[in-house]
mmCIF file of N, CA and C in Angstrom:
data_model
loop_
_atom_site.group_PDB
_atom_site.id
_atom_site.type_symbol
_atom_site.label_atom_id
_atom_site.label_comp_id
_atom_site.label_asym_id
_atom_site.label_seq_id
_atom_site.Cartn_x
_atom_site.Cartn_y
_atom_site.Cartn_z
ATOM 1 N N GLU U 1402 -83.929 10.740 17.514
ATOM 2 C CA GLU U 1402 -83.451 10.337 16.738
ATOM 3 C C GLU U 1402 -82.610 11.610 15.934
ATOM 4 N N GLN U 1403 -82.076 12.942 16.796
ATOM 5 C CA GLN U 1403 -81.544 13.502 16.801
ATOM 6 C C GLN U 1403 -80.147 12.467 17.844
ATOM 7 N N GLN U 1404 -80.125 12.158 18.672
ATOM 8 C CA GLN U 1404 -79.322 11.513 19.491
ATOM 9 C C GLN U 1404 -78.761 10.392 18.109
ATOM 10 N N LYS U 1405 -79.216 9.365 17.303
ATOM 11 C CA LYS U 1405 -78.605 8.395 16.976
ATOM 12 C C LYS U 1405 -78.332 9.370 15.051
ATOM 13 N N GLN U 1406 -78.560 10.440 15.236
ATOM 14 C CA GLN U 1406 -78.318 11.687 14.344
ATOM 15 C C GLN U 1406 -76.245 12.011 14.560
ATOM 16 N N ASN U 1407 -76.858 11.609 15.550
ATOM 17 C CA ASN U 1407 -75.310 12.918 16.915
ATOM 18 C C ASN U 1407 -74.301 11.132 16.742
ATOM 19 N N ILE U 1408 -74.956 10.377 17.321
ATOM 20 C CA ILE U 1408 -74.080 9.519 16.838
ATOM 21 C C ILE U 1408 -73.247 8.652 15.698
ATOM 22 N N GLN U 1409 -73.758 8.439 14.602
ATOM 23 C CA GLN U 1409 -73.546 8.265 13.668
ATOM 24 C C GLN U 1409 -72.573 9.432 13.373
ATOM 25 N N GLN U 1410 -72.484 10.577 13.823
ATOM 26 C CA GLN U 1410 -71.915 11.472 13.115
ATOM 27 C C GLN U 1410 -70.372 11.033 13.690
ATOM 28 N N GLU U 1411 -70.732 11.295 15.229
ATOM 29 C CA GLU U 1411 -69.545 10.889 15.832
ATOM 30 C C GLU U 1411 -68.712 9.419 15.285
ATOM 31 N N LEU U 1412 -69.239 8.706 15.269
ATOM 32 C CA LEU U 1412 -69.055 7.058 14.258
ATOM 33 C C LEU U 1412 -67.900 7.653 13.020
ATOM 34 N N MET U 1413 -68.938 8.324 12.296
ATOM 35 C CA MET U 1413 -68.010 8.902 10.615
ATOM 36 C C MET U 1413 -66.967 9.746 11.364
ATOM 37 N N GLN U 1414 -67.161 10.710 12.607
ATOM 38 C CA GLN U 1414 -65.905 11.400 12.781
ATOM 39 C C GLN U 1414 -65.053 10.535 13.363
ATOM 40 N N LEU U 1415 -65.018 9.468 14.392
ATOM 41 C CA LEU U 1415 -64.112 8.679 14.631
ATOM 42 C C LEU U 1415 -63.751 7.807 13.498
ATOM 43 N N ARG U 1416 -64.204 7.659 12.162
ATOM 44 C CA ARG U 1416 -63.648 6.532 11.011
ATOM 45 C C ARG U 1416 -62.849 7.852 10.748
ATOM 46 N N GLN U 1417 -63.524 9.125 10.340
ATOM 47 C CA GLN U 1417 -61.869 9.906 9.459
ATOM 48 C C GLN U 1417 -60.412 10.125 10.361
ATOM 49 N N ASN U 1418 -61.020 10.106 11.733
ATOM 50 C CA ASN U 1418 -59.738 9.934 12.354
ATOM 51 C C ASN U 1418 -59.104 8.998 12.271
ATOM 52 N N SER U 1419 -59.608 8.095 12.296
ATOM 53 C CA SER U 1419 -59.144 6.240 12.385
ATOM 54 C C SER U 1419 -57.985 6.087 10.758
ATOM 55 N N ASP U 1420 -58.867 6.811 9.756
ATOM 56 C CA ASP U 1420 -58.580 6.699 8.438
ATOM 57 C C ASP U 1420 -57.142 7.433 8.093
ATOM 58 N N HIS U 1421 -57.315 9.097 8.828
ATOM 59 C CA HIS U 1421 -56.065 9.867 8.708
ATOM 60 C C HIS U 1421 -55.137 9.127 9.385
ATOM 61 N N GLN U 1422 -55.115 8.379 10.800
ATOM 62 C CA GLN U 1422 -54.184 8.524 11.704
ATOM 63 C C GLN U 1422 -53.300 6.906 10.433
ATOM 64 N N ILE U 1423 -53.851 6.194 10.264
ATOM 65 C CA ILE U 1423 -54.171 4.686 9.539
ATOM 66 C C ILE U 1423 -52.728 5.284 8.260
ATOM 67 N N LYS U 1424 -53.664 6.284 7.545
ATOM 68 C CA LYS U 1424 -52.519 6.557 6.558
ATOM 69 C C LYS U 1424 -51.088 7.477 7.265
ATOM 70 N N SER U 1425 -50.982 8.928 7.959
ATOM 71 C CA SER U 1425 -50.256 8.784 8.241
ATOM 72 C C SER U 1425 -48.837 8.024 9.296
ATOM 73 N N LYS U 1426 -49.614 6.867 9.642
ATOM 74 C CA LYS U 1426 -48.466 5.657 10.237
ATOM 75 C C LYS U 1426 -48.219 4.827 8.472
ATOM 76 N N VAL U 1427 -48.586 4.763 8.044
ATOM 77 C CA VAL U 1427 -48.100 3.849 6.064
ATOM 78 C C VAL U 1427 -47.127 4.968 5.846
ATOM 79 N N LYS U 1428 -47.801 6.484 5.756
ATOM 80 C CA LYS U 1428 -46.900 7.330 5.686
ATOM 81 C C LYS U 1428 -45.131 7.465 5.979
ATOM 82 N N LEU U 1429 -45.435 7.514 7.380
ATOM 83 C CA LEU U 1429 -44.105 7.113 8.216
ATOM 84 C C LEU U 1429 -43.261 5.562 7.793
ATOM 85 N N ILE U 1430 -44.409 4.585 8.129
ATOM 86 C CA ILE U 1430 -43.424 3.605 7.526
ATOM 87 C C ILE U 1430 -42.827 3.472 6.315
ATOM 88 N N GLU U 1431 -43.642 3.955 5.100
ATOM 89 C CA GLU U 1431 -42.977 3.770 3.812
ATOM 90 C C GLU U 1431 -41.515 4.933 3.644
ATOM 91 N N GLU U 1432 -41.643 5.990 4.761
ATOM 92 C CA GLU U 1432 -39.783 6.704 4.829
ATOM 93 C C GLU U 1432 -39.803 5.666 5.816
ATOM 94 N N ALA U 1433 -39.653 5.121 6.609
ATOM 95 C CA ALA U 1433 -38.967 4.508 7.467
ATOM 96 C C ALA U 1433 -37.836 3.579 6.169
ATOM 97 N N GLU U 1434 -39.060 2.850 5.785
ATOM 98 C CA GLU U 1434 -38.925 1.890 4.598
ATOM 99 C C GLU U 1434 -37.624 2.475 3.534
ATOM 100 N N TYR U 1435 -38.001 3.847 3.140
ATOM 101 C CA TYR U 1435 -37.207 4.368 2.547
ATOM 102 C C TYR U 1435 -35.575 4.924 3.336
ATOM 103 N N ASN U 1436 -35.534 5.718 4.324
ATOM 104 C CA ASN U 1436 -34.725 5.391 4.578
ATOM 105 C C ASN U 1436 -33.689 4.265 5.002
ATOM 106 N N ARG U 1437 -34.439 3.279 5.226
ATOM 107 C CA ARG U 1437 -33.772 1.789 5.639
ATOM 108 C C ARG U 1437 -33.006 1.258 4.200
ATOM 109 N N LYS U 1438 -33.503 1.417 3.385
ATOM 110 C CA LYS U 1438 -33.014 0.915 1.692
ATOM 111 C C LYS U 1438 -31.711 2.259 1.512
ATOM 112 N N LYS U 1439 -32.288 3.106 1.498
ATOM 113 C CA LYS U 1439 -31.224 4.490 1.601
ATOM 114 C C LYS U 1439 -29.553 3.679 2.226
ATOM 115 N N VAL U 1440 -30.317 3.843 4.135
ATOM 116 C CA VAL U 1440 -29.151 3.326 4.550
ATOM 117 C C VAL U 1440 -28.342 2.423 4.260
ATOM 118 N N GLU U 1441 -28.553 1.348 3.886
ATOM 119 C CA GLU U 1441 -28.163 0.150 4.205
ATOM 120 C C GLU U 1441 -27.488 0.166 1.978
ATOM 121 N N GLU U 1442 -27.527 0.805 1.010
ATOM 122 C CA GLU U 1442 -27.426 1.089 -0.325
ATOM 123 C C GLU U 1442 -26.210 1.803 0.252
ATOM 124 N N GLU U 1443 -26.035 2.893 1.344
ATOM 125 C CA GLU U 1443 -24.978 3.486 1.652
ATOM 126 C C GLU U 1443 -23.449 2.695 2.301
ATOM 127 N N ILE U 1444 -24.133 1.378 3.301
ATOM 128 C CA ILE U 1444 -23.720 0.502 3.983
ATOM 129 C C ILE U 1444 -22.862 -0.534 2.491
ATOM 130 N N ARG U 1445 -23.796 -0.642 1.928
ATOM 131 C CA ARG U 1445 -23.486 -1.297 0.556
ATOM 132 C C ARG U 1445 -21.853 -0.957 0.071
ATOM 133 N N LEU U 1446 -22.635 0.619 -0.329
ATOM 134 C CA LEU U 1446 -21.193 1.797 -1.167
ATOM 135 C C LEU U 1446 -19.551 1.593 -0.247
ATOM 136 N N ILE U 1447 -20.293 1.657 1.179
ATOM 137 C CA ILE U 1447 -18.767 1.614 2.046
ATOM 138 C C ILE U 1447 -18.300 0.480 2.160
ATOM 139 N N ARG U 1448 -19.227 -0.287 1.951
ATOM 140 C CA ARG U 1448 -18.189 -1.827 2.228
ATOM 141 C C ARG U 1448 -17.488 -2.269 0.766
ATOM 142 N N LEU U 1449 -18.119 -1.849 -0.242
ATOM 143 C CA LEU U 1449 -17.203 -1.997 -1.770
ATOM 144 C C LEU U 1449 -16.126 -0.893 -1.973
ATOM 145 N N GLN U 1450 -16.037 -0.002 -1.125
ATOM 146 C CA GLN U 1450 -14.831 1.049 -0.908
ATOM 147 C C GLN U 1450 -13.759 0.788 0.177
ATOM 148 N N LEU U 1451 -14.563 -0.333 1.358
ATOM 149 C CA LEU U 1451 -13.797 -0.580 2.014
ATOM 150 C C LEU U 1451 -12.749 -1.832 1.652
ATOM 151 N N GLU U 1452 -13.160 -2.179 0.357
ATOM 152 C CA GLU U 1452 -12.688 -3.553 -0.465
ATOM 153 C C GLU U 1452 -11.811 -2.862 -1.294
ATOM 154 N N SER U 1453 -11.789 -2.462 -2.179
ATOM 155 C CA SER U 1453 -11.428 -1.484 -3.010
ATOM 156 C C SER U 1453 -9.836 -1.360 -2.113
ATOM 157 N N THR U 1454 -10.349 -0.429 -0.735
ATOM 158 C CA THR U 1454 -8.673 0.260 -0.333
ATOM 159 C C THR U 1454 -8.043 -0.342 0.027
ATOM 160 N N GLU U 1455 -8.429 -1.953 0.599
ATOM 161 C CA GLU U 1455 -7.720 -2.384 1.313
ATOM 162 C C GLU U 1455 -7.512 -3.648 0.206
ATOM 163 N N LYS U 1456 -7.456 -3.653 -0.820
ATOM 164 C CA LYS U 1456 -7.032 -4.284 -2.325
ATOM 165 C C LYS U 1456 -5.547 -3.424 -2.293
ATOM 166 N N GLN U 1457 -6.416 -2.019 -2.208
ATOM 167 C CA GLN U 1457 -5.060 -1.127 -2.270
ATOM 168 C C GLN U 1457 -3.789 -1.558 -1.677
ATOM 169 N N ARG U 1458 -4.477 -1.453 -0.513
ATOM 170 C CA ARG U 1458 -3.380 -1.656 0.370
ATOM 171 C C ARG U 1458 -2.504 -2.698 0.666
ATOM 172 N N GLU U 1459 -2.965 -4.211 0.161
ATOM 173 C CA GLU U 1459 -2.395 -4.991 0.139
ATOM 174 C C GLU U 1459 -1.047 -4.925 -1.194
ATOM 175 N N SER U 1460 -1.718 -4.377 -2.135
ATOM 176 C CA SER U 1460 -1.085 -3.900 -3.184
ATOM 177 C C SER U 1460 0.158 -2.819 -2.877
ATOM 178 N N ALA U 1461 0.019 -2.431 -2.635
ATOM 179 C CA ALA U 1461 0.972 -1.240 -2.082
ATOM 180 C C ALA U 1461 1.842 -1.942 -0.659
ATOM 181 N N GLU U 1462 1.169 -2.926 -0.394
ATOM 182 C CA GLU U 1462 2.128 -3.841 0.633
ATOM 183 C C GLU U 1462 3.018 -4.488 -0.284
ATOM 184 N N THR U 1463 2.278 -4.724 -0.573
ATOM 185 C CA THR U 1463 3.038 -6.045 -1.844
ATOM 186 C C THR U 1463 4.069 -5.302 -2.809
ATOM 187 N N GLU U 1464 4.663 -3.881 -3.328
ATOM 188 C CA GLU U 1464 4.761 -3.245 -4.234
ATOM 189 C C GLU U 1464 5.872 -3.388 -3.254
ATOM 190 N N LEU U 1465 5.581 -2.442 -1.905
ATOM 191 C CA LEU U 1465 6.801 -2.037 -0.872
ATOM 192 C C LEU U 1465 7.830 -3.227 -0.570
ATOM 193 N N GLN U 1466 7.197 -4.553 -0.082
ATOM 194 C CA GLN U 1466 8.050 -5.653 0.187
ATOM 195 C C GLN U 1466 9.400 -5.262 -0.934
ATOM 196 N N GLU U 1467 8.851 -5.561 -2.166
ATOM 197 C CA GLU U 1467 8.963 -6.222 -3.294
ATOM 198 C C GLU U 1467 10.343 -4.906 -3.599
ATOM 199 N N LEU U 1468 9.964 -3.081 -3.348
ATOM 200 C CA LEU U 1468 11.186 -2.094 -3.639
ATOM 201 C C LEU U 1468 12.176 -2.357 -2.389
ATOM 202 N N ARG U 1469 11.954 -2.921 -1.337
ATOM 203 C CA ARG U 1469 12.895 -3.354 0.007
ATOM 204 C C ARG U 1469 13.834 -4.706 -0.917
ATOM 205 N N ALA U 1470 13.282 -4.796 -1.375
ATOM 206 C CA ALA U 1470 14.310 -6.176 -1.894
ATOM 207 C C ALA U 1470 14.982 -5.673 -2.833
ATOM 208 N N ARG U 1471 14.519 -5.339 -3.695
ATOM 209 C CA ARG U 1471 15.322 -5.164 -4.738
ATOM 210 C C ARG U 1471 16.401 -3.488 -3.824
ATOM 211 N N ALA U 1472 16.006 -3.073 -3.011
ATOM 212 C CA ALA U 1472 16.941 -2.593 -2.297
ATOM 213 C C ALA U 1472 18.138 -3.296 -1.216
ATOM 214 N N GLU U 1473 18.160 -4.022 -0.510
ATOM 215 C CA GLU U 1473 19.013 -5.045 0.026
ATOM 216 C C GLU U 1473 19.576 -5.217 -1.161
ATOM 217 N N GLU U 1474 18.813 -6.136 -2.783
ATOM 218 C CA GLU U 1474 19.657 -6.760 -3.238
ATOM 219 C C GLU U 1474 21.358 -6.050 -3.903
ATOM 220 N N ALA U 1475 20.188 -4.679 -4.176
ATOM 221 C CA ALA U 1475 21.514 -3.468 -4.936
ATOM 222 C C ALA U 1475 22.477 -3.024 -4.121
ATOM 223 N N GLU U 1476 22.099 -3.441 -2.069
ATOM 224 C CA GLU U 1476 23.150 -2.824 -1.755
ATOM 225 C C GLU U 1476 23.794 -4.254 -1.643
ATOM 226 N N ARG U 1477 23.979 -5.291 -1.205
ATOM 227 C CA ARG U 1477 24.553 -6.556 -1.858
ATOM 228 C C ARG U 1477 25.590 -6.877 -2.771
ATOM 229 N N GLN U 1478 24.810 -5.925 -4.209
ATOM 230 C CA GLN U 1478 25.598 -6.196 -5.078
ATOM 231 C C GLN U 1478 26.783 -4.705 -5.165
ATOM 232 N N LYS U 1479 26.171 -3.676 -4.463
ATOM 233 C CA LYS U 1479 27.323 -2.415 -4.102
ATOM 234 C C LYS U 1479 28.209 -3.387 -3.086
ATOM 235 N N ARG U 1480 28.034 -3.179 -2.237
ATOM 236 C CA ARG U 1480 29.594 -3.909 -0.954
ATOM 237 C C ARG U 1480 30.191 -4.980 -1.694
ATOM 238 N N GLN U 1481 29.135 -6.140 -3.073
ATOM 239 C CA GLN U 1481 30.130 -7.152 -3.355
ATOM 240 C C GLN U 1481 31.350 -6.333 -5.007
ATOM 241 N N ALA U 1482 30.748 -5.690 -5.540
ATOM 242 C CA ALA U 1482 31.911 -4.389 -6.416
ATOM 243 C C ALA U 1482 32.778 -3.591 -6.174
ATOM 244 N N GLN U 1483 32.346 -3.405 -4.548
ATOM 245 C CA GLN U 1483 33.417 -2.483 -3.738
ATOM 246 C C GLN U 1483 33.861 -3.506 -3.025
ATOM 247 N N GLU U 1484 34.109 -4.806 -2.528
ATOM 248 C CA GLU U 1484 34.659 -6.045 -1.947
ATOM 249 C C GLU U 1484 35.672 -6.045 -4.136
ATOM 250 N N GLU U 1485 35.698 -6.228 -4.950
ATOM 251 C CA GLU U 1485 35.895 -6.809 -5.978
ATOM 252 C C GLU U 1485 37.112 -5.606 -6.680
ATOM 253 N N ALA U 1486 36.137 -4.381 -5.931
ATOM 254 C CA ALA U 1486 37.115 -3.420 -6.450
ATOM 255 C C ALA U 1486 38.605 -2.368 -5.625
ATOM 256 N N GLU U 1487 38.348 -2.797 -4.348
ATOM 257 C CA GLU U 1487 39.292 -3.248 -3.173
ATOM 258 C C GLU U 1487 40.540 -3.989 -3.696
ATOM 259 N N ARG U 1488 39.726 -6.242 -3.714
ATOM 260 C CA ARG U 1488 40.962 -6.547 -4.450
ATOM 261 C C ARG U 1488 41.728 -6.739 -5.552
ATOM 262 N N LEU U 1489 41.420 -6.580 -6.387
ATOM 263 C CA LEU U 1489 41.783 -5.120 -7.524
ATOM 264 C C LEU U 1489 42.950 -4.771 -7.398
ATOM 265 N N ARG U 1490 42.279 -3.418 -6.478
ATOM 266 C CA ARG U 1490 43.187 -2.505 -6.245
ATOM 267 C C ARG U 1490 44.838 -3.039 -5.233
ATOM 268 N N ARG U 1491 44.572 -4.500 -4.334
ATOM 269 C CA ARG U 1491 45.013 -4.398 -4.172
ATOM 270 C C ARG U 1491 45.690 -5.830 -4.816
ATOM 271 N N GLN U 1492 45.681 -6.281 -5.658
ATOM 272 C CA GLN U 1492 46.734 -7.114 -7.203
ATOM 273 C C GLN U 1492 46.773 -6.234 -8.087
ATOM 274 N N VAL U 1493 46.520 -5.129 -8.034
ATOM 275 C CA VAL U 1493 47.344 -3.983 -8.756
ATOM 276 C C VAL U 1493 48.564 -3.756 -8.307
ATOM 277 N N LYS U 1494 48.241 -2.728 -6.834
ATOM 278 C CA LYS U 1494 49.553 -2.480 -6.047
ATOM 279 C C LYS U 1494 50.321 -3.663 -5.508
ATOM 280 N N GLU U 1495 50.351 -4.833 -5.778
ATOM 281 C CA GLU U 1495 51.150 -6.111 -5.625
ATOM 282 C C GLU U 1495 51.881 -5.842 -6.542
ATOM 283 N N GLU U 1496 51.181 -6.069 -8.080
ATOM 284 C CA GLU U 1496 51.999 -6.336 -9.144
ATOM 285 C C GLU U 1496 52.870 -5.727 -9.711
ATOM 286 N N SER U 1497 52.790 -3.768 -9.429
ATOM 287 C CA SER U 1497 53.249 -2.958 -9.816
ATOM 288 C C SER U 1497 54.872 -3.029 -8.649
ATOM 289 N N GLN U 1498 53.866 -3.366 -7.442
ATOM 290 C CA GLN U 1498 55.578 -3.582 -6.666
ATOM 291 C C GLN U 1498 56.798 -4.546 -6.611
ATOM 292 N N LYS U 1499 55.958 -5.823 -7.418
ATOM 293 C CA LYS U 1499 56.928 -6.943 -7.682
ATOM 294 C C LYS U 1499 57.087 -6.260 -8.899
ATOM 295 N N LYS U 1500 57.088 -5.661 -9.322
ATOM 296 C CA LYS U 1500 57.637 -5.263 -11.466
ATOM 297 C C LYS U 1500 58.624 -4.051 -11.124
ATOM 298 N N ARG U 1501 58.572 -3.182 -10.227
ATOM 299 C CA ARG U 1501 59.637 -2.007 -9.616
ATOM 300 C C ARG U 1501 60.261 -2.858 -8.694
ATOM 301 N N GLU U 1502 60.431 -4.345 -8.090
ATOM 302 C CA GLU U 1502 61.471 -4.979 -7.281
ATOM 303 C C GLU U 1502 61.828 -5.769 -8.350
ATOM 304 N N ALA U 1503 61.620 -6.526 -10.111
ATOM 305 C CA ALA U 1503 62.101 -6.900 -10.549
ATOM 306 C C ALA U 1503 63.350 -6.128 -12.045
ATOM 307 N N GLU U 1504 62.329 -4.609 -11.594
ATOM 308 C CA GLU U 1504 63.106 -3.882 -12.885
ATOM 309 C C GLU U 1504 64.478 -3.510 -11.536
ATOM 310 N N GLU U 1505 64.573 -3.428 -9.928
ATOM 311 C CA GLU U 1505 65.213 -2.729 -9.511
ATOM 312 C C GLU U 1505 66.553 -4.015 -9.925
ATOM 313 N N GLU U 1506 66.011 -5.257 -9.418
ATOM 314 C CA GLU U 1506 67.334 -6.835 -9.277
ATOM 315 C C GLU U 1506 67.784 -6.224 -11.069
ATOM 316 N N LEU U 1507 66.885 -5.708 -12.084
ATOM 317 C CA LEU U 1507 67.427 -6.373 -12.945
ATOM 318 C C LEU U 1507 68.821 -4.701 -13.184
ATOM 319 N N LYS U 1508 68.331 -3.598 -12.405
ATOM 320 C CA LYS U 1508 69.523 -2.864 -12.641
ATOM 321 C C LYS U 1508 70.712 -3.110 -11.718
ATOM 322 N N ARG U 1509 70.465 -4.337 -10.634
ATOM 323 C CA ARG U 1509 71.011 -4.315 -9.664
ATOM 324 C C ARG U 1509 72.346 -5.503 -10.649
ATOM 325 N N LYS U 1510 71.930 -6.326 -11.471
ATOM 326 C CA LYS U 1510 72.036 -7.271 -12.441
ATOM 327 C C LYS U 1510 73.211 -6.618 -13.409
ATOM 328 N N VAL U 1511 72.456 -5.818 -14.319
ATOM 329 C CA VAL U 1511 73.083 -5.126 -15.147
ATOM 330 C C VAL U 1511 74.094 -3.854 -14.702
ATOM 331 N N GLN U 1512 74.618 -3.233 -13.296
ATOM 332 C CA GLN U 1512 75.597 -3.050 -12.774
ATOM 333 C C GLN U 1512 76.315 -3.287 -12.481
ATOM 334 N N ALA U 1513 75.578 -4.857 -11.885
ATOM 335 C CA ALA U 1513 77.033 -5.874 -11.105
ATOM 336 C C ALA U 1513 77.565 -5.932 -12.817
ATOM 337 N N GLU U 1514 77.043 -6.638 -13.851
ATOM 338 C CA GLU U 1514 77.854 -7.361 -14.786
ATOM 339 C C GLU U 1514 78.670 -6.182 -15.760
ATOM 340 N N ARG U 1515 78.662 -5.319 -15.367
ATOM 341 C CA ARG U 1515 79.567 -4.066 -16.039
ATOM 342 C C ARG U 1515 80.283 -3.654 -15.575
ATOM 343 N N GLU U 1516 80.052 -3.624 -14.378
ATOM 344 C CA GLU U 1516 81.477 -3.551 -12.601
ATOM 345 C C GLU U 1516 82.046 -5.056 -13.615
ATOM 346 N N ALA U 1517 81.527 -6.605 -13.264
ATOM 347 C CA ALA U 1517 82.358 -7.352 -13.843
ATOM 348 C C ALA U 1517 83.313 -7.017 -15.054
ATOM 349 N N ALA U 1518 82.707 -6.975 -16.173
ATOM 350 C CA ALA U 1518 83.450 -5.966 -17.107
ATOM 351 C C ALA U 1518 84.667 -5.387 -17.118
ATOM 352 N N ARG U 1519 84.631 -4.796 -16.503
ATOM 353 C CA ARG U 1519 85.861 -3.779 -16.280
ATOM 354 C C ARG U 1519 86.979 -4.016 -15.578
#
């Protein structure tokens, strides 16, 4: 009878130990599952940030290309304006030279006419 009781007590102790181990493992599984979900959420947020950053980078690159194109166009217009100004300066210089020559020619003719009238 004592042996039977001892066996039953030992069996109950084994069951309690087994239940305790099962509960511990269930708790570990739950913690692992919680941590997995936390990591998955972190990954999701990082992917969203990455996507947003990528869009910002693309937008910045597009803006940079537009600014470069505008700068090139401004440089082209500047060169064109410089060439036009130079062309006009030459034209004014030529016209001034022609005017001086015409005035000198007129002076010579007037002088010649005065001398011829004497």
